[in-house]
Coordinates of C-alpha atoms in Angstrom, one line a residue:
V1 CA 119.8 123.0 144.6
G2 CA 120.1 122.7 140.6
Y3 CA 123.4 122.7 138.3
S4 CA 126.8 124.1 139.9
A5 CA 124.5 125.6 142.8
G6 CA 126.7 126.0 145.9
S7 CA 129.6 124.4 143.9
A8 CA 132.3 126.2 145.4
V9 CA 131.7 125.6 148.8
N10 CA 135.3 124.0 150.2
S11 CA 135.9 125.4 153.6
A12 CA 134.4 125.6 157.2
G13 CA 134.0 129.5 156.6
D14 CA 131.3 128.7 154.1
G15 CA 128.2 128.9 157.4
R16 CA 125.0 128.7 156.0
L17 CA 124.4 129.0 152.7
T18 CA 120.9 128.1 150.9
A19 CA 121.3 128.4 147.0
M20 CA 118.7 127.4 144.6
G21 CA 119.0 127.2 140.9
W22 CA 121.4 126.9 138.0
S23 CA 124.6 128.3 138.9
A24 CA 122.9 130.5 142.2
G25 CA 125.3 130.8 144.5
S26 CA 128.3 129.1 142.9
G27 CA 131.1 131.2 143.5
V28 CA 131.2 131.3 147.2
T29 CA 134.2 129.7 148.7
D30 CA 134.0 131.9 152.5
G31 CA 131.0 134.0 152.5
I32 CA 128.3 133.0 155.5
D33 CA 124.5 133.7 155.5
N34 CA 123.9 133.8 152.2
T35 CA 120.7 133.2 150.5
F36 CA 120.3 132.9 146.3
F37 CA 117.5 132.1 144.3
G38 CA 117.3 131.8 140.9
T39 CA 119.2 131.3 137.7
A40 CA 122.6 133.0 138.4
A41 CA 121.5 134.4 141.6
G42 CA 124.6 135.7 143.7
K43 CA 126.7 133.6 141.0
L44 CA 129.8 135.2 141.8
I45 CA 130.1 136.3 145.4
S46 CA 132.8 134.5 146.8
G47 CA 133.8 136.4 150.5
G48 CA 130.6 138.0 150.9
N49 CA 128.2 137.7 154.0
R50 CA 124.4 138.1 154.3
N51 CA 123.4 138.8 151.0
L52 CA 120.0 137.7 150.0
A53 CA 119.4 137.1 146.0
I54 CA 115.7 136.2 144.7
G55 CA 115.6 136.5 140.8
S56 CA 117.2 135.5 137.8
L57 CA 120.7 137.2 137.5
A58 CA 119.9 139.0 140.6
F59 CA 123.1 140.2 142.1
D60 CA 125.0 138.0 139.5
S61 CA 127.9 140.1 139.1
A62 CA 129.6 140.9 142.6
D63 CA 132.4 138.8 143.0
G64 CA 134.6 139.7 146.8
N65 CA 133.2 140.7 150.1
E66 CA 129.7 142.8 149.1
S67 CA 127.7 141.9 152.1
D68 CA 124.2 142.8 153.5
N69 CA 122.5 143.7 150.3
I70 CA 118.7 142.5 149.0
A71 CA 118.0 142.0 145.8
I72 CA 114.9 141.0 144.4
G73 CA 113.8 140.6 140.6
Y74 CA 115.0 139.9 137.6
S75 CA 119.1 141.4 137.3
S76 CA 118.5 142.9 140.5
L77 CA 121.6 144.7 141.5
G78 CA 122.9 142.7 138.3
T79 CA 126.2 144.3 137.3
M80 CA 127.2 145.2 140.6
N81 CA 130.6 144.3 141.3
A82 CA 132.6 146.9 143.7
Q83 CA 134.5 145.7 147.0
G84 CA 132.6 146.7 150.1
S85 CA 129.1 147.6 148.6
Q86 CA 126.5 147.0 151.2
H87 CA 123.4 147.8 152.8
N88 CA 121.7 148.1 149.5
V89 CA 118.1 147.3 149.1
C90 CA 117.1 146.7 146.0
I91 CA 113.3 145.2 145.2
G92 CA 112.0 145.4 141.4
N93 CA 113.0 144.0 137.9
N94 CA 115.9 146.2 136.7
T95 CA 116.8 148.0 139.8
I96 CA 120.1 149.0 140.0
A97 CA 120.3 147.1 137.2
D98 CA 123.7 149.1 135.5
S99 CA 125.7 150.0 138.4
S100 CA 129.2 148.3 138.1
S101 CA 132.1 149.7 139.6
A102 CA 130.5 152.1 141.9
V103 CA 131.0 150.9 145.7
L104 CA 127.4 152.0 146.4
E105 CA 125.7 152.0 150.4
G106 CA 122.5 152.3 152.3
V107 CA 121.1 153.0 148.9
V108 CA 116.9 152.1 148.7
A109 CA 115.1 151.0 145.2
I110 CA 111.7 149.6 145.2
G111 CA 110.1 149.5 141.8
H112 CA 110.3 148.5 138.4
Q113 CA 113.7 149.8 136.9
A114 CA 114.0 152.1 139.9
A115 CA 117.7 153.6 140.1
T116 CA 118.8 151.6 136.7
E117 CA 121.3 153.7 135.5
A118 CA 123.0 154.2 139.3
D119 CA 126.7 153.8 138.9
N120 CA 128.4 156.7 141.3
P121 CA 128.5 156.5 145.1
D122 CA 127.1 159.7 145.3
I123 CA 124.0 158.5 145.1
N124 CA 124.9 156.2 148.6
Y125 CA 121.8 156.8 151.2
G126 CA 119.5 157.7 148.4
V127 CA 115.7 156.7 148.5
F128 CA 113.8 155.8 145.2
I129 CA 110.6 153.8 145.3
G130 CA 108.0 154.0 142.6
Y131 CA 108.1 152.6 138.8
Q132 CA 111.4 154.3 137.1
A133 CA 111.8 156.3 140.4
G134 CA 115.1 158.1 139.7
Q135 CA 115.7 155.9 136.6
N136 CA 118.3 157.7 134.7
I137 CA 120.1 159.0 138.0
A138 CA 124.1 158.7 137.9
G139 CA 125.7 160.6 140.4
A140 CA 123.1 162.7 142.2
E141 CA 123.9 162.7 145.9
S142 CA 121.0 163.3 149.1
M143 CA 117.8 162.0 146.5
C144 CA 114.6 161.2 148.0
V145 CA 111.9 160.4 145.1
V146 CA 108.4 158.4 146.2
G147 CA 105.9 158.1 143.0
H148 CA 105.6 156.7 139.6
Q149 CA 108.2 158.0 137.5
S150 CA 109.5 160.6 140.3
F151 CA 112.1 162.4 138.9
K152 CA 113.0 160.1 136.4
L153 CA 115.3 162.0 134.0
I154 CA 117.4 163.1 136.7
E155 CA 121.0 162.4 136.5
A156 CA 123.2 164.5 138.1
G157 CA 121.3 167.0 140.2
D158 CA 121.7 166.9 144.1
R159 CA 119.3 167.0 146.7
N160 CA 116.5 166.7 145.4
T161 CA 112.9 165.6 147.0
G162 CA 109.7 164.1 144.9
F163 CA 106.7 162.6 146.1
G164 CA 103.6 162.0 143.9
Y165 CA 102.9 160.8 140.2
Q166 CA 105.8 162.0 138.1
S167 CA 106.9 164.9 140.4
G168 CA 109.4 166.6 139.0
Y169 CA 109.4 163.8 136.0
R170 CA 110.7 166.4 133.4
T171 CA 113.4 167.9 135.7
M172 CA 116.5 169.0 133.8
T173 CA 118.9 166.5 133.7
T174 CA 121.2 168.7 136.7
A175 CA 118.7 170.5 138.2
A176 CA 119.6 170.9 141.9
D177 CA 117.8 171.6 145.3
N178 CA 113.9 171.0 144.2
V179 CA 111.0 169.9 146.8
A180 CA 108.1 168.5 144.4
I181 CA 104.9 167.4 146.4
G182 CA 102.2 166.3 144.3
Y183 CA 100.6 164.7 141.0
Q184 CA 103.2 166.0 138.2
A185 CA 104.2 168.8 140.7
I186 CA 107.3 170.8 138.7
G187 CA 106.4 167.8 135.8
G188 CA 106.4 169.9 132.7
V189 CA 109.8 170.4 130.5
H190 CA 112.4 172.9 131.6
T191 CA 113.8 174.7 129.0
G192 CA 116.9 176.7 128.6
T193 CA 118.9 177.5 131.6
L194 CA 118.6 175.1 135.1
S195 CA 115.1 176.2 137.1
Q196 CA 116.6 174.8 140.6
K197 CA 115.5 175.5 144.0
N198 CA 112.2 175.4 143.7
V199 CA 109.5 174.3 146.0
A200 CA 106.2 173.0 144.7
V201 CA 103.3 171.7 146.9
G202 CA 99.9 170.2 145.2
N203 CA 98.8 168.2 141.8
N204 CA 100.1 169.8 138.8
T205 CA 102.1 172.9 140.5
L206 CA 104.7 174.5 138.4
F207 CA 103.7 172.2 135.9
G208 CA 104.7 174.5 132.9
A209 CA 107.8 174.8 131.6
M210 CA 110.3 176.7 133.1
N211 CA 113.2 178.5 132.3
D212 CA 115.7 180.2 134.5
G213 CA 115.8 179.2 138.3

């Protein structure tokens, strides 16, 4: 339903495509069980299977065999275009909106702008839940952050765990192996050299400026 929606369907392999919206699913040629709702949702996907995209520009750049992805929200998974990307769940406007060539697998991003900048397979199987949770993440591995702006500024620090409002919020971009549980735990400004391998449990624990881990 909609101008050019599902317009490329031309073979017996195009099974059970549901497309609604301008150019939604317009590139599907032999993928099966795809569902796309919204302007340009899933616009370029051709052979991927079992994808769900809801929202304008959701999942609109993937153009190959990307499969089993869920993208709900404006531009959710909006620039991801890498063969083999699969099993990702993104819910919220601009979740993982700036990924391009990285093959992503098993990433969960839920919340407005969660993991927006993710574009490296190192983040595979990471979990980012909350408004701007892990927003600046680039290549950090084994991350699990839950909470409003939890570890928002981290870019390449590995194995950080955050739970709570602004937990690990201003942690230096490459700090690793921190556990922050509670309101603004490790939420203060880190200065100078890295502060790593910290465990903070409780509201405002280790909130003050930290230097030398």
